[in-house]
mmCIF file of C-alpha atoms in Angstrom:
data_model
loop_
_atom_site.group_PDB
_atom_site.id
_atom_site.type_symbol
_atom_site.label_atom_id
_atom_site.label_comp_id
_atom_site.label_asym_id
_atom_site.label_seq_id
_atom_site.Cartn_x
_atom_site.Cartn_y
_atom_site.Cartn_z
ATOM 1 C CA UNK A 100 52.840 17.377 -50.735
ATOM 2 C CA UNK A 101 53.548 16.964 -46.746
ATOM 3 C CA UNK A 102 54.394 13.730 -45.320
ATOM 4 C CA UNK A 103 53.835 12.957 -41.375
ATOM 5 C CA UNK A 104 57.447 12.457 -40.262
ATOM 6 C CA UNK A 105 56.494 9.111 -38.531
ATOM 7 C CA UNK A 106 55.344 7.661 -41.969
ATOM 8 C CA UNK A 107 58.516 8.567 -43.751
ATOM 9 C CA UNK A 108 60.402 7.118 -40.827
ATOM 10 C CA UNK A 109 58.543 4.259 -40.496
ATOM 11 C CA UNK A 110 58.966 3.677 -44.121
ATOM 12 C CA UNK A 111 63.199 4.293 -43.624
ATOM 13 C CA UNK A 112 63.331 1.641 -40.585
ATOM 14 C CA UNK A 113 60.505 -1.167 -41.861
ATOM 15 C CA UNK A 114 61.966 -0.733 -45.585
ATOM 16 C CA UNK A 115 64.604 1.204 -46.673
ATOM 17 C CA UNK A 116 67.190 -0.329 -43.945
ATOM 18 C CA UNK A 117 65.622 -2.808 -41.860
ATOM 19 C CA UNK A 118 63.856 -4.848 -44.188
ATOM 20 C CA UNK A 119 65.242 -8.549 -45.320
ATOM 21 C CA UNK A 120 65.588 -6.811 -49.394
ATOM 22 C CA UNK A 121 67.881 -4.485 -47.798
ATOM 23 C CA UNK A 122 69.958 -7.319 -46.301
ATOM 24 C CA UNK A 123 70.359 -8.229 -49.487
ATOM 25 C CA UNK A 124 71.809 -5.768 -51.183
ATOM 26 C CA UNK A 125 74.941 -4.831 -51.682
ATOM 27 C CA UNK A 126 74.869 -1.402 -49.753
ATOM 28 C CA UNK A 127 72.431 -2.992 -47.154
ATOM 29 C CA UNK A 128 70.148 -0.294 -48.536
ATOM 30 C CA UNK A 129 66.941 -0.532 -50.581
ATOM 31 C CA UNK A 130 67.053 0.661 -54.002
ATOM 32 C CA UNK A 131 64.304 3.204 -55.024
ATOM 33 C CA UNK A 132 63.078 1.352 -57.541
ATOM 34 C CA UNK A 133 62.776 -1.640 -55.202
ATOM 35 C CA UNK A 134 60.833 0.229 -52.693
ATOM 36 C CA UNK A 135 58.254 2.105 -55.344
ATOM 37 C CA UNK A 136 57.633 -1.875 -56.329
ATOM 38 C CA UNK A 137 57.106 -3.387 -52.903
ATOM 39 C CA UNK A 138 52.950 -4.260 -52.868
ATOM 40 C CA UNK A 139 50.113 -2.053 -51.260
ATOM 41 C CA UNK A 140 49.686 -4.809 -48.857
ATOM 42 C CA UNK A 141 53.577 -4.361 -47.823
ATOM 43 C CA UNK A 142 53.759 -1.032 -48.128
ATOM 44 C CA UNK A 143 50.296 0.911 -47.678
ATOM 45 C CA UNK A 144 51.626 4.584 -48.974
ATOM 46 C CA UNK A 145 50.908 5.803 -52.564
ATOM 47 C CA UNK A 146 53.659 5.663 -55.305
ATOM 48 C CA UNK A 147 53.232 9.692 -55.072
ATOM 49 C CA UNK A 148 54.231 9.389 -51.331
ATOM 50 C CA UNK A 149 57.435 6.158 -51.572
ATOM 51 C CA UNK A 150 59.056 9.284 -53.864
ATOM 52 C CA UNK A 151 58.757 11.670 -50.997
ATOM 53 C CA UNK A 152 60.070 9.300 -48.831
ATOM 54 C CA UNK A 153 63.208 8.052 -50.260
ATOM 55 C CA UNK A 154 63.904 11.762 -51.399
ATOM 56 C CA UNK A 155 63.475 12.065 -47.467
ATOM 57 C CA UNK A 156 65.797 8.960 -46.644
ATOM 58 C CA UNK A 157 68.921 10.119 -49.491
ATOM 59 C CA UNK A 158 68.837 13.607 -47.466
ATOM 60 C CA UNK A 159 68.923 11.804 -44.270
ATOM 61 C CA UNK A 160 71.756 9.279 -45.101
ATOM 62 C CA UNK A 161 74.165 12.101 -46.569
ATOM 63 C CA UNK A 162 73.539 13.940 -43.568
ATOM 64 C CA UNK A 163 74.625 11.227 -41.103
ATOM 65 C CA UNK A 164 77.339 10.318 -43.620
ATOM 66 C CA UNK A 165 79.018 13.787 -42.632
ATOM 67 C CA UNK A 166 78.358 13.772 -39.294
ATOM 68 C CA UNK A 167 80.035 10.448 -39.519
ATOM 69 C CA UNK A 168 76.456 9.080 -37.335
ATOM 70 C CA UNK A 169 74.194 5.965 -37.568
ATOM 71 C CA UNK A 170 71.336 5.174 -36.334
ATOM 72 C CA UNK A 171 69.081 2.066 -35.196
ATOM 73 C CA UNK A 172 69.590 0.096 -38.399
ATOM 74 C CA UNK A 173 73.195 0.596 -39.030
ATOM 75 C CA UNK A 174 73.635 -1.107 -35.610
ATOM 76 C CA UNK A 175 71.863 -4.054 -36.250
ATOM 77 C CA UNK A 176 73.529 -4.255 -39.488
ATOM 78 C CA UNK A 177 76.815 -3.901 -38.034
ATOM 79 C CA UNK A 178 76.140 -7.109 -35.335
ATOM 80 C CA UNK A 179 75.043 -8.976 -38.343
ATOM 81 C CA UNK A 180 77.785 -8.536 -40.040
ATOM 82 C CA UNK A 181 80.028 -9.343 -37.553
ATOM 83 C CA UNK A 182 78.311 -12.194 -36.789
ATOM 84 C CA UNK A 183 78.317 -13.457 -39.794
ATOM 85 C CA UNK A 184 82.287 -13.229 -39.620
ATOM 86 C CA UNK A 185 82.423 -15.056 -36.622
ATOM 87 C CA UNK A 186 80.621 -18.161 -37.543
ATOM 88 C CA UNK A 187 83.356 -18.320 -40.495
ATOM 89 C CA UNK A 188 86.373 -17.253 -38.472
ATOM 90 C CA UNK A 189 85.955 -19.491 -35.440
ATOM 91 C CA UNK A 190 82.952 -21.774 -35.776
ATOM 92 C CA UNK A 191 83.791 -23.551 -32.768
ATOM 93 C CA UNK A 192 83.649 -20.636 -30.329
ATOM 94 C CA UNK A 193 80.430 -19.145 -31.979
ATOM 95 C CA UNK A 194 79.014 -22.876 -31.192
ATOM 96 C CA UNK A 195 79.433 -22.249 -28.342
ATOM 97 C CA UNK A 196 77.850 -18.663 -27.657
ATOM 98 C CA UNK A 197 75.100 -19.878 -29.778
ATOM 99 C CA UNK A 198 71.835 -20.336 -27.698
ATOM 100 C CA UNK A 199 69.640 -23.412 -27.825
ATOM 101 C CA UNK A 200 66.455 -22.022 -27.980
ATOM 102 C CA UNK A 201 64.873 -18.100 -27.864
ATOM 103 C CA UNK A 202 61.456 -17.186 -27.015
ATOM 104 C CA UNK A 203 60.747 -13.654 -28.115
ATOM 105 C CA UNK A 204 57.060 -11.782 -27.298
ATOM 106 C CA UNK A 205 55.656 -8.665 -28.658
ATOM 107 C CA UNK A 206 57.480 -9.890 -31.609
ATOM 108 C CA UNK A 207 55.072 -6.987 -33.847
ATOM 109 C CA UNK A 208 57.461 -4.536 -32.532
ATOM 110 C CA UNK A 209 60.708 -5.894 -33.889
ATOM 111 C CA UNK A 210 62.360 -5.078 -37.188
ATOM 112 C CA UNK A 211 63.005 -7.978 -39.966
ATOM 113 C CA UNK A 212 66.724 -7.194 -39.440
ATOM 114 C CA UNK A 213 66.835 -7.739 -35.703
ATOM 115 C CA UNK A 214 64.351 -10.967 -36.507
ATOM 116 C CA UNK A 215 66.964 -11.941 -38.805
ATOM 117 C CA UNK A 216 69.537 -11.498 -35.592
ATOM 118 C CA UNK A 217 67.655 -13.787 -33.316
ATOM 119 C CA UNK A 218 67.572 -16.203 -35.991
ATOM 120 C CA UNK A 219 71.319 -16.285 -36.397
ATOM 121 C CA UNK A 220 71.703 -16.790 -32.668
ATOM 122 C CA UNK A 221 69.921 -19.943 -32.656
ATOM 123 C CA UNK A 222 69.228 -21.392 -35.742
ATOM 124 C CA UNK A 223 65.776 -22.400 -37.200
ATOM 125 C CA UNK A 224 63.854 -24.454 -35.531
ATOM 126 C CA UNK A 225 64.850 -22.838 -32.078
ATOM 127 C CA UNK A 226 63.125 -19.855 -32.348
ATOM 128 C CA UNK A 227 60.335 -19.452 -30.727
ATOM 129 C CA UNK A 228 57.819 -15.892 -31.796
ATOM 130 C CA UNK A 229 54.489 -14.543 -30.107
ATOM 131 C CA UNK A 230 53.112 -11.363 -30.628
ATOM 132 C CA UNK A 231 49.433 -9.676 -31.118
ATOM 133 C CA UNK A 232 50.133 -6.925 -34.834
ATOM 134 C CA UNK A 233 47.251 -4.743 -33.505
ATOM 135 C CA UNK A 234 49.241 -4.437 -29.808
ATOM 136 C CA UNK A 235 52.220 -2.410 -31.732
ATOM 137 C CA UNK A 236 53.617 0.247 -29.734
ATOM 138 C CA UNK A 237 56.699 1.190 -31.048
ATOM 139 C CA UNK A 238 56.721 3.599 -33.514
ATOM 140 C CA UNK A 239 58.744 3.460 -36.503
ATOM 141 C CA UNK A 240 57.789 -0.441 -37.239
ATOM 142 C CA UNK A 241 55.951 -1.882 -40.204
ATOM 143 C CA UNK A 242 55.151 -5.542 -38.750
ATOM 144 C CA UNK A 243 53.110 -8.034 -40.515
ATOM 145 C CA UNK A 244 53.693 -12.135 -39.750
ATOM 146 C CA UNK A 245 54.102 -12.875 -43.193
ATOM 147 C CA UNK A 246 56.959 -10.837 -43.245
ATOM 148 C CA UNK A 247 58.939 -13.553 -40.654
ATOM 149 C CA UNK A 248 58.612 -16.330 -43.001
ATOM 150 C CA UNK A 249 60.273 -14.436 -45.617
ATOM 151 C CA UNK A 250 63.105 -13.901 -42.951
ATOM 152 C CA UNK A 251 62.887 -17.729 -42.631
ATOM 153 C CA UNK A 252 63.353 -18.604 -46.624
ATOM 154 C CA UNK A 253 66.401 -16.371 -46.524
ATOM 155 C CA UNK A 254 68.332 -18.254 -43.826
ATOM 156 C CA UNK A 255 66.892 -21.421 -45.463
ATOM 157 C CA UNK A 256 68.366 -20.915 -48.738
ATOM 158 C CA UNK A 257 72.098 -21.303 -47.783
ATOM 159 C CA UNK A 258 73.155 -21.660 -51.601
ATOM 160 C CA UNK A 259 71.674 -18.463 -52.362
ATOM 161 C CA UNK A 260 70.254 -20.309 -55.707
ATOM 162 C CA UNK A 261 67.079 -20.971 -54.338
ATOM 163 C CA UNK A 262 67.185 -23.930 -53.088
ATOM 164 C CA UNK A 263 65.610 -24.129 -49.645
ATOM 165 C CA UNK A 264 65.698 -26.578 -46.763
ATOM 166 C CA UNK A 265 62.171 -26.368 -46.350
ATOM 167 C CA UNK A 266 62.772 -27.947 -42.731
ATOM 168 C CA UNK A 267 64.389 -24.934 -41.932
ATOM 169 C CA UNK A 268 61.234 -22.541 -43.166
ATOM 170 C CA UNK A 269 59.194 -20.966 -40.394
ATOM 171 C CA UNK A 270 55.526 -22.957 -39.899
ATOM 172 C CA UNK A 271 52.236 -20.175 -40.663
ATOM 173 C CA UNK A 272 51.474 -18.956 -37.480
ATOM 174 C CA UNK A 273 49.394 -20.398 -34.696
ATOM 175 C CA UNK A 274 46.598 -18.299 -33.635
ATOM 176 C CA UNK A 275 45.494 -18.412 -29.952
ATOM 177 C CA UNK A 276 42.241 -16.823 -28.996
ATOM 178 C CA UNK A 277 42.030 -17.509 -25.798
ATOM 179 C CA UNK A 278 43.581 -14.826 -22.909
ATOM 180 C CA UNK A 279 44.289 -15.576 -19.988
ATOM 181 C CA UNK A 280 45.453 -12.263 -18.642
ATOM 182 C CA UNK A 281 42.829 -9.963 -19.493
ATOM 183 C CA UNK A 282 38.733 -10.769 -18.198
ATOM 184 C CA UNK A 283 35.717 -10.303 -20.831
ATOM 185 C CA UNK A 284 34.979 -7.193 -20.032
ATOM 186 C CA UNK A 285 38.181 -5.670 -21.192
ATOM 187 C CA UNK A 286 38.087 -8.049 -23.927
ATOM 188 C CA UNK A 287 34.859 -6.761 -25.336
ATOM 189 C CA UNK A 288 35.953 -3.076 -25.051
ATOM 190 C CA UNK A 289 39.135 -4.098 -27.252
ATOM 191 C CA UNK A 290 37.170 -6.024 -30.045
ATOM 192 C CA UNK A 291 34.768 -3.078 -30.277
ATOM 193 C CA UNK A 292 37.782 -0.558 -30.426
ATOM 194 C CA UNK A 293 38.886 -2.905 -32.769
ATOM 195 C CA UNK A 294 36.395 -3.365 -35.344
ATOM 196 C CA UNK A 295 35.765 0.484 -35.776
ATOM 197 C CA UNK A 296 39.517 0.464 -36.860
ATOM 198 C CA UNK A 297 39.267 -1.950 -39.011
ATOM 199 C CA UNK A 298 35.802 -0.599 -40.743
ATOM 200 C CA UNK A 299 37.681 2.508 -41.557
ATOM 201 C CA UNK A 300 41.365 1.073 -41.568
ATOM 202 C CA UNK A 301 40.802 -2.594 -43.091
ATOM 203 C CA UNK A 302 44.319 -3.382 -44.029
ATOM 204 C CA UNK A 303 46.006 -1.587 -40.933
ATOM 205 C CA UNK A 304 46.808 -4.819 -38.946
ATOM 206 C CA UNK A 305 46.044 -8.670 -39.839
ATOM 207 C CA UNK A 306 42.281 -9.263 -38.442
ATOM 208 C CA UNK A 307 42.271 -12.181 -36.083
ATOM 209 C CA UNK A 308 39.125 -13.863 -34.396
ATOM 210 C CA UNK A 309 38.069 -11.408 -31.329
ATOM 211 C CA UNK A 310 39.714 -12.634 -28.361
ATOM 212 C CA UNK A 311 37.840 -14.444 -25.230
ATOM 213 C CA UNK A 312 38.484 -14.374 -21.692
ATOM 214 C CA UNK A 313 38.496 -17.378 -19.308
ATOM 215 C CA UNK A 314 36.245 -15.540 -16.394
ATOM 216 C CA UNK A 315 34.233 -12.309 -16.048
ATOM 217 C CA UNK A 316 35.244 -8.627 -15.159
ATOM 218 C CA UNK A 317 33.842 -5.294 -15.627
ATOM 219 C CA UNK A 318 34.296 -3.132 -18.573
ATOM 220 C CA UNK A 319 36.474 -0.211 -18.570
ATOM 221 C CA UNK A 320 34.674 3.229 -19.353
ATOM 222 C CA UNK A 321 35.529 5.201 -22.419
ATOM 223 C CA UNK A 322 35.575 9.067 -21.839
ATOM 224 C CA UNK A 323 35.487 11.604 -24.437
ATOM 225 C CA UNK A 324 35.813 15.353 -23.498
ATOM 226 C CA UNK A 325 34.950 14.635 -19.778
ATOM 227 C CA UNK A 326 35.160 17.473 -18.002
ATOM 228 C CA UNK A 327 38.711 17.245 -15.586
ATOM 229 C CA UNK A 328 37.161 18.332 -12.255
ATOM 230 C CA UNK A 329 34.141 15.992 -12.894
ATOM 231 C CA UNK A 330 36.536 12.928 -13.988
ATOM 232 C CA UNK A 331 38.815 14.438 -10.454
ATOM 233 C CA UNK A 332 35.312 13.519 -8.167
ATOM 234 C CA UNK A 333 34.794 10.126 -9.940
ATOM 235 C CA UNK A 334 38.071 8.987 -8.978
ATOM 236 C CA UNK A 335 38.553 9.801 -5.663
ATOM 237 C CA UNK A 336 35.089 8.818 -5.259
ATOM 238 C CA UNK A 337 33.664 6.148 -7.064
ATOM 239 C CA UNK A 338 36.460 4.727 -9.361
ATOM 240 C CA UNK A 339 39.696 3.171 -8.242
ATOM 241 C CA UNK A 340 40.994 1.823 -11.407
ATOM 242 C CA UNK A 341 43.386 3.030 -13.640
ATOM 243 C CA UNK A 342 42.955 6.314 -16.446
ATOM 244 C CA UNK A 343 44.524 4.990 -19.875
ATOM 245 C CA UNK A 344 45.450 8.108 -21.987
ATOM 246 C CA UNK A 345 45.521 7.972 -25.886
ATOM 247 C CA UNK A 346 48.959 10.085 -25.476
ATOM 248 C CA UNK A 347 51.594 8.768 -23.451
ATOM 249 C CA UNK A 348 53.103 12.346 -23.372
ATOM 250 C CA UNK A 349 50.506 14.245 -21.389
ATOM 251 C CA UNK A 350 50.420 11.359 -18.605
ATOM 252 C CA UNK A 351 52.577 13.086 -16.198
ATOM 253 C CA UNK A 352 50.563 16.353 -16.963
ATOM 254 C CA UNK A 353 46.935 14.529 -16.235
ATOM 255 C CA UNK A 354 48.476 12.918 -13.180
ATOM 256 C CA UNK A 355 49.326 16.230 -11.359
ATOM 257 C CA UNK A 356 46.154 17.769 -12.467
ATOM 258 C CA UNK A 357 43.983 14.834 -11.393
ATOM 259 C CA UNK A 358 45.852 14.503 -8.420
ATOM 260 C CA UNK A 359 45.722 10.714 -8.763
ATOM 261 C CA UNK A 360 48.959 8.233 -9.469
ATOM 262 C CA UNK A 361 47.084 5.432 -11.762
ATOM 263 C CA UNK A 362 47.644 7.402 -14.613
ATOM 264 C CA UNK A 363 49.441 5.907 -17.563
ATOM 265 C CA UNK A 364 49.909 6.743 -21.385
ATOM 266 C CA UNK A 365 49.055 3.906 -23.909
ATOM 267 C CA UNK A 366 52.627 2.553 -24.156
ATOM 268 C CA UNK A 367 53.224 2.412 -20.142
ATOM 269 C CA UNK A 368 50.027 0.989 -19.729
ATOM 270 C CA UNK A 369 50.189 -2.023 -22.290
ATOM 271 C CA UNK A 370 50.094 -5.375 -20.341
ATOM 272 C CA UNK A 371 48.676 -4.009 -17.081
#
């Protein structure tokens, strides 16, 4: 059986190391047994695959275990760690590097782990998380909202027996409908885009109500094997907008070739 190498790495940084679970072991690693249990709503890859994959991962951590290496995860690991030795070895001075309040966005493309590390630098209650799960960009990351509050019940039960400061629990998240950045006519391009995902990929992202704009725009076009020279004529032209590729690594290719400079892959593009 073949894997895509972004699913088994997604599955190594979302799971196997940068998951709360793994926190909580001993080895800050995921135990196989504990991975080939997580749910098919956590984890959306067959038991056949989570084998693959953490024969995958035991390969990859004895190779970086020579090479004396780390990667991504061990970092955040590390900080963690050593902040969690400096609120016991000098409370005071952590006090006062601590921060009031943080206000994170795109939250969907952010690890449990480094979650877990805003968390510690301000406490519940002061964090403060926004963030769209069908806007991820960053590959590698398994994100799903309910996953936060689970970061939330860890910090909360200080004892470690269980018994949580439910004060101290993350509220459900707020949904907000309404945009302000983006007009309707983008809008009603993305819900489109968005419900043929979800016909054919229901469990890929957490289906919100379709977003609504405050005023009116026009909509974008959506090109499918245009022909270059034709697309080349439109834009110098008729169009003056920007070209949105699928692939953020052909951009600079398309660019040259179109002879225009509004062109931008997916990732460079998101928030224009």
């Amino acid at each position: 059986t073949i894997i895509d190498p972004l699913v088994a790495w997604t599955c190594i940084r979302s799971f196997l190391k940068g998951s709360i679970e793994a926190v909580l072991e001993p080895t800050r690693v995921l135990p196989r047994d504990k991975f080939m249990a997580l749910g098919k709503k956590r984890c959306r890859i067959s038991s056949d695959l989570r084998k693959i994959v953490y024969d995958i991962f035991e390969k990859c951590q004895r190779v970086t275990q020579e090479l004396k290496m780390w990667d991504d995860c061990d970092r955040m690991m590390t900080l963690l760690e050593r902040m969690d030795l400096g609120m016991t070895s000098d409370p005071d001075l952590f006090h006062d590097i601590r921060k009031s309040r943080i206000y994170v966005d795109e939250v969907q493309d952010y690890l449990q782990i480094e979650i877990l590390l805003f968390f510690k630098l301000c406490g519940p209650g002061a964090l403060f998380l926004a963030g769209d799960p069908a806007q991820s960009v960053v590959e590698g990351v398994e994100f799903r909202f309910e996953d936060i509050r689970s970061v939330g019940y860890h910090i909360a039960d200080r004892d470690g027996q269980g018994q949580h400061q439910r004060n101290l629990i993350p509220q459900k998240p707020m949904t907000v409908n309404v945009n302000f950045r983006s007009h309707s006519g983008i809008l009603k391009v993305a819900a489109s885009v968005l419900r043929c995902l979800f016909r054919v990929f229901p469990d890929s992202a957490r289906q919100l109500k379709e977003d609504r704009g405050v005023f009116a725009g026009p909509r974008p076009g959506v090109l499918y094997k245009l022909d270059p020279k034709l697309l080349s004529e439109l834009l110098s032209e008729k169009m003056n907008g920007a070209v949105v590729l699928t692939h953020d690594g052909v951009a600079s290719h398309w660019k040259e070739r179109l002879g225009y400079p509004l062109v931008y892959g997916i990732r460079e593009a998101k928030g224009l």
